[in-house]
């Protein structure tokens, strides 16, 4: 049954973002679409479909359960890669089904070798090296032991990739740290080459690295946020600004996602009355209030009480009173006329106005990642042209 709101996902916006990112990384590198975090809130199954229609054949997930969903949704020829979590039990499924997986510690590597031996099937691995992010990755001091294990088990391992991840390529403040990481990565790369361990592909870049540090673009790039139409940060955008004049609004990236609902009910409130729970909002004039059936249980934060905005009739209306579990009240006093059932936009465009994901939260791009992935799974996602 139809819910109280729904999320639209635009196919054409995705194609535009992909085209732009392709122009940035060049024709050669594999472009892996990162679909962790339920595809940044868009829905893994939706995004696999949209991405494959646009020509993508490589997907990166964080965990095995995400990989499983992508595997069920994708074409046979598409490759899936797990960058983070898989339990030992899941590793069996991973190897059985030819899923690529990051290796960042000996325990997992040994387990993978065991499973591969038993199955008579090579494990497709990407060695993740520690270059300074200090989350996951084999340490430099571990290189000899690692290289010995790899060389001894080439019958069971397919060395798909050598990779690392940057610690904040979206901020110029991390410039020195990122550069040290690039250097360290090349030390690892050279070391393994000297050891006669050639990996099929070398990859390090996320969206921000691909946009701001072209030297990080190698055989593959792992692109998340930019394909969903967001700049990794304001800095990344400004760093590119002079190259963006040709694009409408100086911005080649278009958000895929819109969040929509409708007016549930309308009420007239006399001046001096309080609206909603408690006393946080007193009507300063006779007011018309529209109830919208979206609340904090749908991801519309209580912090947006007396603050949040929605669009009705192409006009920005402000939340009055507290955000409740299932609904908000917005001030519709200045509209000439408003009716039950009228479309409401919570994120997205209506006529000439637009509410961005950032304006829905705070005014910083940095929170896009978090806001997107916090949109509840059970709000219906609809793919639109
Ligand atoms: C999330 C992630 C990416 C993609 O990052 P974006 O900033 O969304 O492009 C790439 N690589 C790894 C290892 C990641 O975890």
Coordinates of C-alpha atoms and ligand atoms in Angstrom, one line a residue:
X1 CA 0.0 0.0 0.0
X2 CA 1.2 3.5 -0.7
X3 CA 3.1 5.2 2.1
X4 CA 2.8 8.8 3.3
X5 CA 5.7 9.9 1.2
X6 CA 8.0 8.5 -1.5
X7 CA 11.4 9.0 -2.9
X8 CA 12.0 9.5 -6.7
X9 CA 15.3 8.6 -8.3
X10 CA 16.2 10.1 -11.6
X11 CA 17.8 7.9 -14.3
X12 CA 18.7 10.9 -16.5
X13 CA 20.5 12.7 -13.6
X14 CA 22.6 9.5 -13.1
X15 CA 23.6 9.4 -16.7
X16 CA 24.7 13.1 -16.5
X17 CA 26.8 12.5 -13.4
X18 CA 28.4 9.4 -14.9
X19 CA 29.2 11.3 -18.1
X20 CA 30.8 14.1 -16.0
X21 CA 32.8 11.7 -13.9
X22 CA 33.9 9.8 -17.0
X23 CA 35.1 13.1 -18.4
X24 CA 37.2 13.6 -15.3
X25 CA 38.8 10.2 -15.1
X26 CA 39.3 9.5 -18.8
X27 CA 38.0 6.6 -20.9
X28 CA 40.3 3.9 -19.6
X29 CA 39.8 3.3 -15.9
X30 CA 37.1 0.9 -14.8
X31 CA 34.4 3.0 -13.0
X32 CA 33.2 1.1 -10.0
X33 CA 29.9 2.4 -8.7
X34 CA 30.0 2.4 -4.9
X35 CA 26.7 1.2 -3.5
X36 CA 27.4 0.8 0.2
X37 CA 25.0 2.3 2.7
X38 CA 22.0 1.0 0.7
X39 CA 23.5 2.9 -2.3
X40 CA 23.7 6.1 -0.2
X41 CA 20.1 5.7 0.7
X42 CA 18.9 5.3 -2.9
X43 CA 18.4 1.5 -2.7
X44 CA 20.9 -1.1 -3.9
X45 CA 18.5 -2.8 -6.3
X46 CA 17.4 0.5 -7.9
X47 CA 21.0 1.7 -8.3
X48 CA 22.3 -1.5 -9.8
X49 CA 19.6 -1.3 -12.4
X50 CA 20.1 2.3 -13.2
X51 CA 23.9 2.0 -13.3
X52 CA 23.8 -1.1 -15.5
X53 CA 21.5 0.7 -17.9
X54 CA 24.1 3.4 -18.1
X55 CA 26.8 1.0 -18.8
X56 CA 28.4 0.3 -15.4
X57 CA 29.6 -3.2 -14.8
X58 CA 31.5 -2.9 -11.5
X59 CA 30.0 -2.4 -8.1
X60 CA 31.6 -1.8 -4.7
X61 CA 29.9 -2.6 -1.4
X62 CA 31.0 -2.4 2.1
X63 CA 29.7 -5.7 3.4
X64 CA 28.8 -9.2 2.2
X65 CA 25.1 -8.7 2.8
X66 CA 25.1 -5.6 0.5
X67 CA 27.1 -7.7 -2.0
X68 CA 24.4 -10.4 -1.8
X69 CA 21.7 -7.9 -2.7
X70 CA 23.7 -6.5 -5.6
X71 CA 24.5 -10.0 -6.8
X72 CA 20.8 -10.8 -6.9
X73 CA 20.1 -7.6 -8.8
X74 CA 22.9 -7.5 -11.3
X75 CA 23.7 -8.9 -14.7
X76 CA 26.0 -11.9 -15.0
X77 CA 28.9 -10.0 -16.4
X78 CA 28.9 -7.4 -13.6
X79 CA 31.6 -7.7 -11.0
X80 CA 30.9 -7.0 -7.3
X81 CA 33.6 -6.1 -4.8
X82 CA 33.4 -6.1 -1.0
X83 CA 35.6 -3.3 0.6
X84 CA 34.9 -4.2 4.2
X85 CA 33.0 -6.7 6.3
X86 CA 32.4 -10.4 5.6
X87 CA 32.3 -13.0 8.3
X88 CA 34.2 -16.3 7.8
X89 CA 30.9 -18.0 6.9
X90 CA 30.1 -15.3 4.3
X91 CA 33.6 -15.7 2.9
X92 CA 32.5 -19.1 1.6
X93 CA 29.6 -17.5 -0.4
X94 CA 31.9 -14.7 -1.6
X95 CA 34.5 -17.1 -3.0
X96 CA 31.9 -19.6 -4.4
X97 CA 30.2 -16.8 -6.4
X98 CA 33.3 -15.1 -7.7
X99 CA 32.9 -11.9 -5.7
X100 CA 36.0 -9.7 -5.2
X101 CA 37.0 -8.9 -1.7
X102 CA 39.5 -6.6 0.1
X103 CA 42.1 -8.4 2.2
X104 CA 43.5 -6.3 5.0
X105 CA 44.7 -8.8 7.6
X106 CA 46.3 -12.2 7.7
X107 CA 43.4 -14.0 9.4
X108 CA 41.0 -13.3 6.5
X109 CA 43.7 -14.1 3.9
X110 CA 44.4 -17.5 5.5
X111 CA 40.7 -18.3 5.8
X112 CA 40.2 -17.3 2.1
X113 CA 43.1 -19.6 1.1
X114 CA 41.6 -22.5 3.1
X115 CA 38.2 -22.0 1.5
X116 CA 39.7 -21.7 -2.0
X117 CA 41.7 -24.9 -1.5
X118 CA 38.6 -26.8 -0.4
X119 CA 36.5 -25.5 -3.3
X120 CA 39.1 -25.8 -5.9
X121 CA 38.2 -22.2 -6.8
X122 CA 40.4 -19.2 -6.6
X123 CA 39.6 -16.4 -4.2
X124 CA 39.5 -13.0 -6.1
X125 CA 41.3 -10.7 -3.7
X126 CA 42.3 -7.1 -3.5
X127 CA 45.2 -6.4 -1.1
X128 CA 44.4 -3.3 0.8
X129 CA 47.6 -1.6 2.1
X130 CA 47.9 0.8 5.0
X131 CA 49.0 4.1 3.7
X132 CA 47.9 6.4 6.5
X133 CA 44.1 6.2 6.9
X134 CA 44.7 3.9 9.8
X135 CA 41.4 1.9 9.5
X136 CA 42.1 -1.2 7.6
X137 CA 45.1 -2.3 5.5
X138 CA 48.3 -4.4 5.7
X139 CA 51.2 -2.5 7.4
X140 CA 54.4 -1.8 5.6
X141 CA 56.2 -3.8 8.2
X142 CA 54.1 -6.8 7.2
X143 CA 55.0 -6.7 3.5
X144 CA 57.5 -9.6 3.5
X145 CA 55.3 -12.0 5.4
X146 CA 52.4 -11.0 3.2
X147 CA 54.4 -11.4 0.0
X148 CA 55.5 -14.8 1.1
X149 CA 51.9 -15.9 1.7
X150 CA 50.8 -14.6 -1.6
X151 CA 53.6 -16.2 -3.6
X152 CA 53.1 -19.6 -1.9
X153 CA 49.3 -19.6 -2.7
X154 CA 49.0 -18.3 -6.2
X155 CA 47.1 -21.4 -7.1
X156 CA 44.3 -20.4 -4.7
X157 CA 44.4 -16.6 -5.1
X158 CA 43.6 -14.4 -8.0
X159 CA 45.4 -11.1 -7.3
X160 CA 42.7 -8.8 -8.7
X161 CA 43.9 -5.6 -7.1
X162 CA 46.2 -3.5 -4.9
X163 CA 44.3 -0.7 -3.2
X164 CA 44.1 1.9 -0.5
X165 CA 41.7 4.6 0.6
X166 CA 42.5 8.2 1.3
X167 CA 41.9 9.9 4.7
X168 CA 40.0 13.0 3.6
X169 CA 40.7 13.8 0.0
X170 CA 37.8 16.3 0.1
X171 CA 39.6 18.8 2.2
X172 CA 42.7 20.8 1.3
X173 CA 43.6 20.6 5.0
X174 CA 44.5 17.0 4.4
X175 CA 46.8 17.8 1.5
X176 CA 50.0 16.7 3.1
X177 CA 48.5 13.6 4.6
X178 CA 47.0 12.5 1.3
X179 CA 50.3 13.1 -0.5
X180 CA 52.1 10.9 2.0
X181 CA 49.5 8.3 1.3
X182 CA 50.0 8.4 -2.4
X183 CA 53.8 8.0 -1.9
X184 CA 53.3 5.1 0.5
X185 CA 51.0 3.4 -2.0
X186 CA 53.7 3.6 -4.7
X187 CA 56.2 2.1 -2.3
X188 CA 53.9 -0.9 -1.8
X189 CA 53.2 -1.1 -5.5
X190 CA 56.9 -1.1 -6.4
X191 CA 57.7 -3.6 -3.6
X192 CA 55.1 -6.1 -4.9
X193 CA 56.3 -5.7 -8.5
X194 CA 59.8 -6.4 -7.4
X195 CA 58.5 -9.5 -5.7
X196 CA 57.0 -10.7 -8.9
X197 CA 53.5 -10.2 -7.7
X198 CA 51.6 -8.3 -10.4
X199 CA 48.1 -7.3 -9.6
X200 CA 45.5 -7.1 -12.3
X201 CA 44.5 -3.6 -11.4
X202 CA 45.7 -0.8 -9.2
X203 CA 43.0 1.5 -7.6
X204 CA 42.9 4.1 -4.9
X205 CA 40.6 7.0 -5.9
X206 CA 37.2 7.8 -4.4
X207 CA 35.1 10.8 -5.8
X208 CA 37.1 13.5 -4.0
X209 CA 40.5 11.9 -4.9
X210 CA 39.5 11.5 -8.5
X211 CA 38.4 15.1 -8.7
X212 CA 41.1 16.8 -6.7
X213 CA 44.1 14.5 -7.1
X214 CA 44.3 13.2 -10.7
X215 CA 47.4 11.3 -9.9
X216 CA 45.3 8.9 -7.8
X217 CA 43.3 7.8 -10.9
X218 CA 44.8 4.4 -11.9
X219 CA 43.2 1.3 -13.5
X220 CA 39.9 1.7 -11.6
X221 CA 38.2 4.5 -9.6
X222 CA 35.6 3.8 -6.9
X223 CA 33.0 6.5 -7.2
X224 CA 30.2 7.0 -4.7
X225 CA 28.8 10.4 -3.8
X226 CA 29.5 12.1 -7.1
X227 CA 27.3 9.6 -9.1
X228 CA 24.4 10.4 -6.7
X229 CA 24.9 14.0 -7.8
X230 CA 26.7 15.5 -4.8
X231 CA 30.1 17.1 -4.5
X232 CA 32.2 15.4 -1.8
X233 CA 32.6 18.9 -0.3
X234 CA 32.3 22.5 -1.1
X235 CA 36.1 22.7 -1.4
X236 CA 36.1 20.0 -4.1
X237 CA 33.5 21.9 -6.0
X238 CA 35.3 25.2 -5.7
X239 CA 38.5 23.6 -6.7
X240 CA 36.9 22.6 -10.0
X241 CA 34.8 25.7 -10.5
X242 CA 36.8 27.3 -13.3
X243 CA 36.3 24.2 -15.4
X244 CA 32.5 24.2 -14.9
X245 CA 31.4 27.3 -16.8
X246 CA 30.0 25.3 -19.6
X247 CA 27.5 23.5 -17.4
X248 CA 24.0 24.8 -16.5
X249 CA 24.3 26.6 -13.1
X250 CA 28.0 25.9 -13.2
X251 CA 27.3 22.5 -11.9
X252 CA 27.4 19.2 -13.9
X253 CA 26.3 17.1 -11.0
X254 CA 22.6 16.6 -10.5
X255 CA 20.9 15.1 -7.5
X256 CA 19.1 11.8 -8.3
X257 CA 16.8 11.9 -5.4
X258 CA 13.7 13.8 -4.6
X259 CA 11.5 13.2 -1.5
X260 CA 7.8 14.0 -1.9
X261 CA 4.6 13.8 0.1
X262 CA 1.2 15.6 0.1
X263 CA -0.9 17.8 2.3
X264 CA -2.9 15.7 4.6
X265 CA -5.0 18.3 6.3
X266 CA -5.5 22.0 6.7
X267 CA -6.3 24.0 9.8
X268 CA -6.9 27.6 10.7
X269 CA -5.3 28.8 13.9
X270 CA -6.1 32.1 15.8
X271 CA -3.4 34.5 16.7
X272 CA -1.9 33.8 20.2
X273 CA -2.6 30.0 20.0
X274 CA 0.2 27.5 20.4
X275 CA 0.7 25.0 17.6
X276 CA 1.7 21.4 18.3
X277 CA 3.2 19.9 21.5
X278 CA 4.2 22.4 24.2
X279 CA 4.8 26.0 23.7
X280 CA 7.6 26.2 21.1
X281 CA 5.4 28.1 18.6
X282 CA 2.8 30.7 19.3
X283 CA 0.9 32.0 16.2
X284 CA 1.9 35.6 15.7
X285 CA -1.1 36.2 13.5
X286 CA -4.2 34.2 12.3
X287 CA -2.6 31.4 10.4
X288 CA -3.3 28.6 7.9
X289 CA -1.5 25.4 8.8
X290 CA -0.9 22.5 6.5
X291 CA -0.2 19.1 8.0
X292 CA 2.3 16.9 6.1
X293 CA 2.4 13.2 7.1
X294 CA 6.2 13.0 7.4
X295 CA 7.9 13.1 10.8
X296 CA 11.0 12.0 12.6
X297 CA 10.2 8.3 12.1
X298 CA 10.7 9.0 8.4
X299 CA 14.0 10.7 9.0
X300 CA 12.7 14.3 9.2
X301 CA 14.8 15.3 12.2
X302 CA 13.2 16.8 15.4
X303 CA 16.0 19.4 15.1
X304 CA 14.0 20.8 12.2
X305 CA 11.2 21.9 14.6
X306 CA 10.3 25.5 13.8
X307 CA 13.1 25.4 11.2
X308 CA 12.6 22.9 8.4
X309 CA 11.3 23.9 5.0
X310 CA 9.1 22.2 2.4
X311 CA 7.8 23.3 -1.0
X312 CA 4.1 23.7 -1.8
X313 CA 3.0 25.4 -5.0
X314 CA 6.6 26.2 -5.6
X315 CA 6.8 28.3 -2.4
X316 CA 9.0 27.6 0.6
X317 CA 6.9 26.9 3.7
X318 CA 8.4 26.7 7.2
X319 CA 7.7 24.1 9.8
X320 CA 5.9 25.5 12.8
X321 CA 6.0 23.8 16.2
X322 CA 7.8 20.6 16.9
X323 CA 8.4 17.8 14.4
X324 CA 6.4 14.8 15.7
X325 CA 6.8 11.2 15.0
X326 CA 4.6 11.1 12.0
X327 CA 3.9 14.6 10.9
X328 CA 4.9 18.3 10.6
X329 CA 2.8 21.4 10.4
X330 CA 3.9 24.1 7.9
X331 CA 2.9 27.7 7.7
X332 CA 0.7 28.1 4.6
X333 CA -0.8 31.4 5.6
X334 CA 0.7 33.3 2.7
X335 CA -0.7 30.9 0.0
X336 CA -3.9 32.2 -1.6
X337 CA -5.5 28.8 -1.5
X338 CA -4.3 25.4 -0.4
X339 CA -6.0 22.0 -0.6
X340 CA -5.8 18.6 0.9
X341 CA -3.8 16.3 -1.4
X342 CA -1.5 19.0 -2.9
X343 CA 2.0 17.9 -3.7
X344 CA 4.7 18.6 -1.1
X345 CA 8.4 18.5 -1.8
X346 CA 10.7 17.8 1.1
X347 CA 13.9 17.4 -0.9
X348 CA 14.0 18.4 -4.6
X349 CA 12.6 20.9 -7.0
X350 CA 9.1 22.4 -7.4
X351 CA 8.6 25.1 -10.0
X352 CA 11.6 27.5 -9.7
X353 CA 12.4 26.6 -6.1
X354 CA 14.7 23.8 -4.8
X355 CA 15.4 22.3 -1.4
X356 CA 18.7 20.5 -1.4
X357 CA 19.6 17.6 0.9
X358 CA 22.1 20.0 2.5
X359 CA 19.4 22.6 3.3
X360 CA 17.3 19.8 4.7
X361 CA 20.0 19.3 7.3
X362 CA 22.6 21.9 7.9
X363 CA 24.1 24.0 5.2
X364 CA 27.2 22.0 4.8
X365 CA 27.9 19.4 2.0
X366 CA 29.7 17.2 4.4
X367 CA 26.5 16.0 5.9
X368 CA 25.0 14.8 2.6
X369 CA 26.5 11.3 3.1
X370 CA 24.9 11.0 6.5
X371 CA 21.5 12.5 5.6
X372 CA 21.2 10.3 2.5
X373 CA 21.9 7.1 4.2
X374 CA 19.6 7.9 7.1
X375 CA 16.5 8.1 4.8
X376 CA 14.5 5.1 6.1
X377 CA 14.6 2.0 4.0
X378 CA 10.9 1.6 4.0
X379 CA 10.1 4.8 2.2
X380 CA 9.2 3.7 -1.3
X381 CA 11.8 4.5 -4.0
X382 CA 10.4 5.1 -7.5
X383 CA 12.7 5.3 -10.5
X384 CA 11.7 8.2 -12.8
X385 CA 13.2 9.1 -16.2
Ligands
LIG1 C1 33.0 4.9 0.4 C2 34.2 4.5 -0.3 C3 34.5 5.0 -1.6 C4 33.6 6.0 -2.3 O1 33.7 7.3 -1.6 P1 32.9 8.6 -2.2 O2 33.4 9.7 -1.5 O3 31.5 8.4 -2.0 O4 33.2 8.6 -3.7 C5 35.6 4.6 -2.2 N1 36.5 3.7 -1.6 C6 36.2 3.2 -0.4 C7 37.1 2.2 0.3 C8 35.1 3.6 0.3 O5 34.8 3.1 1.5

